Coordinates of C-alpha atoms and ligand atoms in Angstrom, one line a residue:
X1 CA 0.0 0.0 0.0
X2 CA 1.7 3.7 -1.2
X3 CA 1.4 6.2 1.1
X4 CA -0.8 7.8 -2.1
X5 CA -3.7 6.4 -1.3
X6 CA -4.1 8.6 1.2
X7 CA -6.5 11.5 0.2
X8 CA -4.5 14.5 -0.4
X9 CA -5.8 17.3 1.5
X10 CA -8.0 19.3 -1.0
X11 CA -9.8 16.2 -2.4
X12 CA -12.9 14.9 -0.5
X13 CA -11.6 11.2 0.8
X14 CA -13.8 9.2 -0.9
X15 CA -10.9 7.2 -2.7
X16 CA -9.6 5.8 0.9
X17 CA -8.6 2.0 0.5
X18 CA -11.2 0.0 1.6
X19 CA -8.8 -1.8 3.7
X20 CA -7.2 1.4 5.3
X21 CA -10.5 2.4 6.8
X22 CA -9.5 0.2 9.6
X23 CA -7.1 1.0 11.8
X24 CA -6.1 -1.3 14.6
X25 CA -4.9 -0.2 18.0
X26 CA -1.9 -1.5 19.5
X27 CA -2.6 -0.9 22.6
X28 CA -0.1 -3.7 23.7
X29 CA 2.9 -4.0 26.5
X30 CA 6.2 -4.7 24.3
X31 CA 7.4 -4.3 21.0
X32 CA 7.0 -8.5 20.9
X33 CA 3.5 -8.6 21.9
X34 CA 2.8 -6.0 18.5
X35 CA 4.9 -8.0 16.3
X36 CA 3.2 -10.8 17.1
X37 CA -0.1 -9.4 16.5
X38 CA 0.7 -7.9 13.3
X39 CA 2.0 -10.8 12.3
X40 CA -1.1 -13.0 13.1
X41 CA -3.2 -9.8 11.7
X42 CA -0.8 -10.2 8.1
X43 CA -2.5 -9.0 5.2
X44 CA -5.9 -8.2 6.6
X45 CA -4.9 -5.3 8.4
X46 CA -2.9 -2.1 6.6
X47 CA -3.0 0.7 9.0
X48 CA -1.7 0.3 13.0
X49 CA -2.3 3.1 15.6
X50 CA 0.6 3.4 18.2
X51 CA -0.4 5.0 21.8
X52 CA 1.2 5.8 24.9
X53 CA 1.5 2.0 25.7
X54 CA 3.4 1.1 23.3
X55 CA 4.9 4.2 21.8
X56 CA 6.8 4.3 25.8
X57 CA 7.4 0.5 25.9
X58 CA 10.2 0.9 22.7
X59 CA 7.7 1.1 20.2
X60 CA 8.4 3.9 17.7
X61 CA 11.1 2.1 15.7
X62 CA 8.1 0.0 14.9
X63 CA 6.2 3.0 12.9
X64 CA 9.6 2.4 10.2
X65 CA 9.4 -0.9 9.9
X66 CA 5.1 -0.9 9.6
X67 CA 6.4 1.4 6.8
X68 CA 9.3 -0.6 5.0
X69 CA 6.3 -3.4 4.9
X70 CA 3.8 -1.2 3.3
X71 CA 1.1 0.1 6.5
X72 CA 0.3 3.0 7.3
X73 CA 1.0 3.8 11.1
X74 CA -1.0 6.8 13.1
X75 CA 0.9 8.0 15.9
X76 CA -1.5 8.9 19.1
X77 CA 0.5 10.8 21.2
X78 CA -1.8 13.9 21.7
X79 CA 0.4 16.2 21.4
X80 CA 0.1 19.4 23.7
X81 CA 2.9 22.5 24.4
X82 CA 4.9 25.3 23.4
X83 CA 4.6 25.7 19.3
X84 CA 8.3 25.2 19.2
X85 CA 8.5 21.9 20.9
X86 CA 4.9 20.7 19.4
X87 CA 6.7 21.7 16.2
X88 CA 10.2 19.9 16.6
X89 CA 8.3 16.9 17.9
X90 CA 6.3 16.7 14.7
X91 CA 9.0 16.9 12.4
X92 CA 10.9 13.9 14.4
X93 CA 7.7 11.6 14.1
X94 CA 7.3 13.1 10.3
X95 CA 11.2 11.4 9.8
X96 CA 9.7 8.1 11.7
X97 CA 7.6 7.7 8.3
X98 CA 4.2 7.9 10.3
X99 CA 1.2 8.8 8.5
X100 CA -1.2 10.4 11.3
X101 CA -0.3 12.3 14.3
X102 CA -2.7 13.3 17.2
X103 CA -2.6 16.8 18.8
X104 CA -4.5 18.4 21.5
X105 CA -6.8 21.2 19.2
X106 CA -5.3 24.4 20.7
X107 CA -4.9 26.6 18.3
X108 CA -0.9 27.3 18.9
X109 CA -0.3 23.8 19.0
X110 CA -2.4 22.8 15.8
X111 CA -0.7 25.5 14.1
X112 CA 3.1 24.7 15.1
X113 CA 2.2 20.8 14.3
X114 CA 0.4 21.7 10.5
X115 CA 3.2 23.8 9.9
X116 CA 6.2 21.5 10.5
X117 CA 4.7 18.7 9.2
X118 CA 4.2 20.3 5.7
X119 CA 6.2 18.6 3.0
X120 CA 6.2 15.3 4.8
X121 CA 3.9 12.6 4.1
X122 CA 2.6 13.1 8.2
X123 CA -1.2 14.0 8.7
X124 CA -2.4 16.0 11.9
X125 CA -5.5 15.1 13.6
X126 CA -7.1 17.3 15.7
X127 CA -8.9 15.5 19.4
X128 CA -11.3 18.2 20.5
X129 CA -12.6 17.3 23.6
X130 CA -11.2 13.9 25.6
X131 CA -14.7 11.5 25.3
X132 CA -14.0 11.0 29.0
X133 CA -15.6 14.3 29.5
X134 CA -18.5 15.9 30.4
X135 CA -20.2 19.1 30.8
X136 CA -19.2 18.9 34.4
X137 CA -15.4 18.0 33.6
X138 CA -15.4 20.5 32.0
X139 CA -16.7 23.4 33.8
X140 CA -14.2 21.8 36.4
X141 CA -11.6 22.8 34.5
X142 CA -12.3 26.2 33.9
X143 CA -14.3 26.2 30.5
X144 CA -17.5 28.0 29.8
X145 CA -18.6 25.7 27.1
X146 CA -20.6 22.2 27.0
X147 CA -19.1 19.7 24.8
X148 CA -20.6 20.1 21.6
X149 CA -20.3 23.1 21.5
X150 CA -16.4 23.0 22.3
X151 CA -16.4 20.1 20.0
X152 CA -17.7 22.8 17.2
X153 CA -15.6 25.6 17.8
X154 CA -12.6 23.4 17.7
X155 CA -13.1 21.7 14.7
X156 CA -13.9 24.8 13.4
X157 CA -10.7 26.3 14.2
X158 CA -9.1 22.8 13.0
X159 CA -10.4 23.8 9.8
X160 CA -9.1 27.3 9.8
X161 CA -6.1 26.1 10.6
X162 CA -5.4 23.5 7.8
X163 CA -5.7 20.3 10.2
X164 CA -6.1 17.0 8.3
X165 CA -8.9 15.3 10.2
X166 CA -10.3 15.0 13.8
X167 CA -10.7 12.0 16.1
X168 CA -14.6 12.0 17.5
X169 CA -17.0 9.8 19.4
X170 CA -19.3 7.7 16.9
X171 CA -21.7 10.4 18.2
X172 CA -20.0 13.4 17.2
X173 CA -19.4 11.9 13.7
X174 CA -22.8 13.6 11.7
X175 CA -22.8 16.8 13.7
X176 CA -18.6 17.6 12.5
X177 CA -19.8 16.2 9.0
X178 CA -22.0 19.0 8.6
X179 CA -19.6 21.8 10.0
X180 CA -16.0 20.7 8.5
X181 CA -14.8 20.5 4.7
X182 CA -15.4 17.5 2.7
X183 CA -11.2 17.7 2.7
X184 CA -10.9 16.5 6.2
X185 CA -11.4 13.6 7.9
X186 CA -13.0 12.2 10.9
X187 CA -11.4 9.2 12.7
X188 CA -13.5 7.2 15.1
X189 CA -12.4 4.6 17.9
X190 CA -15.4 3.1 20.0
X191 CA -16.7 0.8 17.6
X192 CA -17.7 -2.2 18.5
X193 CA -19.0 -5.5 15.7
X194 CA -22.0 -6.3 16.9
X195 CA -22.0 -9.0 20.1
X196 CA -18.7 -7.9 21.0
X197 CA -17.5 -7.0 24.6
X198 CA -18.0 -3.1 25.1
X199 CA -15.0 -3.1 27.6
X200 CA -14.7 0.2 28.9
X201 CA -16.3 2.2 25.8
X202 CA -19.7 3.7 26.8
X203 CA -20.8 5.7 23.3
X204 CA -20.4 2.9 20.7
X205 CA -21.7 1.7 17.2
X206 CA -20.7 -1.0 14.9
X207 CA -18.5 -0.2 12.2
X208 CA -21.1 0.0 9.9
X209 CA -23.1 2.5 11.8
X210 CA -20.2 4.2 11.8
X211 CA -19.0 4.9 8.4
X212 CA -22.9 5.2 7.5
X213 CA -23.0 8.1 9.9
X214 CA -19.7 9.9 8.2
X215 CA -16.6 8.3 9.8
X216 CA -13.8 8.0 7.1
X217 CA -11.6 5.5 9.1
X218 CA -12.3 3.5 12.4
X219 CA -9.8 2.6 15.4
X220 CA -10.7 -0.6 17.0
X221 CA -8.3 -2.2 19.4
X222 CA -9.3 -4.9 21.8
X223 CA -11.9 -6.6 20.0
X224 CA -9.5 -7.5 17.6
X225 CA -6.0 -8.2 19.9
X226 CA -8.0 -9.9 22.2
X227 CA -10.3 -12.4 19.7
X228 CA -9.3 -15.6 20.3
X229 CA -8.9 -15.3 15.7
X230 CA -7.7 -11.6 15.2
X231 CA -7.6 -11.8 11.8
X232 CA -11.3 -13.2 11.1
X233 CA -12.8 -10.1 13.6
X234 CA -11.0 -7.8 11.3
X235 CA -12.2 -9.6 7.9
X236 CA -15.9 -9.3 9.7
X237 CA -14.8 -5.2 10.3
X238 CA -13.9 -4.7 6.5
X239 CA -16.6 -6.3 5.1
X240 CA -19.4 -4.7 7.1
X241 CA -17.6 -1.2 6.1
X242 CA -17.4 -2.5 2.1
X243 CA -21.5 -3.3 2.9
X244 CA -21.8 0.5 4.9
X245 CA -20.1 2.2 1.9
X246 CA -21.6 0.5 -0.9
Ligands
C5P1 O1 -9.8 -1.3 22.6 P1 -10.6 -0.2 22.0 O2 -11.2 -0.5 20.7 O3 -11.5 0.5 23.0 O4 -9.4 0.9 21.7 C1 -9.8 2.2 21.2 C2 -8.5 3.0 21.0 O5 -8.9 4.3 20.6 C3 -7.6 3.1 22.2 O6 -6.3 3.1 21.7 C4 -8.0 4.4 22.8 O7 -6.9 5.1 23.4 C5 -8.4 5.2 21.6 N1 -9.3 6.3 21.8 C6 -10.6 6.1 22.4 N2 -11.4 7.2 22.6 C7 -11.0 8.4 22.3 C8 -9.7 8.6 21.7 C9 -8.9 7.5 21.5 O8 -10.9 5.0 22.7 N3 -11.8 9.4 22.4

């Protein structure tokens, strides 16, 4: 898979692989534990997501060699502080060969990460708001907003901003269709196939829900590394977003 099959950034993103609509969470303890997974995963899966877990375990030479075997690897490290430092930091995951990269969506930080990764083959995604937060939460710390509307004026100044995408709850998926540019796109974990464990995810759909309600790509992560056949849950996951998109 060529990094050219992901949308460039004034094109709607309709041409997305079918395959690279799922993106699969390894949200495993060692570089081992991934290798084995991706290995078992082989050629039904095309795009990983690295987090805290394993990206602080010894995981980021990993994003290379995902790369050198043809996936497509989103860093989620939620970025957040000084433009400088948000900005060096992007350009050293940029060399990594990564293809997303999360940031917190204040405006200095999605401006300093936009701007240095220009030129590289690295797309930003914007989070918003955490989904682990309510009105309440929020007001907590110090904000006047709910979430939605915080949600809003975010991804509004995302857009402004020249942010690739956002990450949003299944909920928040038609609500940002209808306020962001076809250009960008919206990236949704807590989806769950149908019968599957919720595990600690409250606001779910299944895939195809999902993508029907505007998700471009989907992050899934235990229901797949912890299926007794990884591979067949993700077969089940592409086909019921071939079925949504069709
Ligand atoms: O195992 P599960 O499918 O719940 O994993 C979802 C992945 O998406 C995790 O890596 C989690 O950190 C991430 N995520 C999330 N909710 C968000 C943002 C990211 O579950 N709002």
């Amino acid at each position: 898979m060529q990094l050219s099959s992901i949308a460039p950034s004034d094109t709607p993103l309709s041409n997305i692989a079918l395959r690279d609509r799922l993106i699969v969470a390894l949200d495993l303890p060692d570089v081992a534990a991934a290798e084995t997974m991706i290995g078992r995963l082989g050629d039904s899966v095309t795009f990983y997501k690295i987090g805290y877990q394993l990206a602080y375990a010894g995981g980021l030479p990993l994003i290379r060699q995902l790369a050198d075997a043809g996936k497509k690897v989103f860093i989620d490290l939620k970025l957040h502080d000084i433009g400088n430092t948000v900005a060096r930091g992007t350009e050293s995951i940029a060399k990594h060969g990564a293809t997303f990269l999360t940031v917190h969506a204040y405006p200095q930080t999605m401006k300093a990460a936009v701007d240095a990764s220009a030129g590289s083959g690295l797309k930003i995604l914007a989070v918003t708001v955490l989904t682990s937060y309510d009105d309440s939460d929020l007001q907590e710390a110090g904000y006047r907003h709910s979430v939605p509307d915080l949600v809003a004026a975010r991804a509004r100044q995302a857009q402004e901003l020249g942010v690739d995408g956002i990450v949003c709850s299944p909920e928040e998926t038609t609500a940002l269709r209808g306020i962001i540019a076809p250009r960008m796109c919206l990236v949704t974990p807590g989806v769950r196939p149908a019968g599957t464990n919720l595990g600690d995810q409250k606001r779910i759909m299944t895939p195809a829900r999902a993508i029907a309600a505007g998700s471009d790509y989907l992050v899934v992560g235990r229901p797949i590394t912890e299926a007794a056949d990884p591979k067949a849950v993700a077969e089940v996951i592409v086909a019921d977003i071939k079925t949504a998109l069709a």
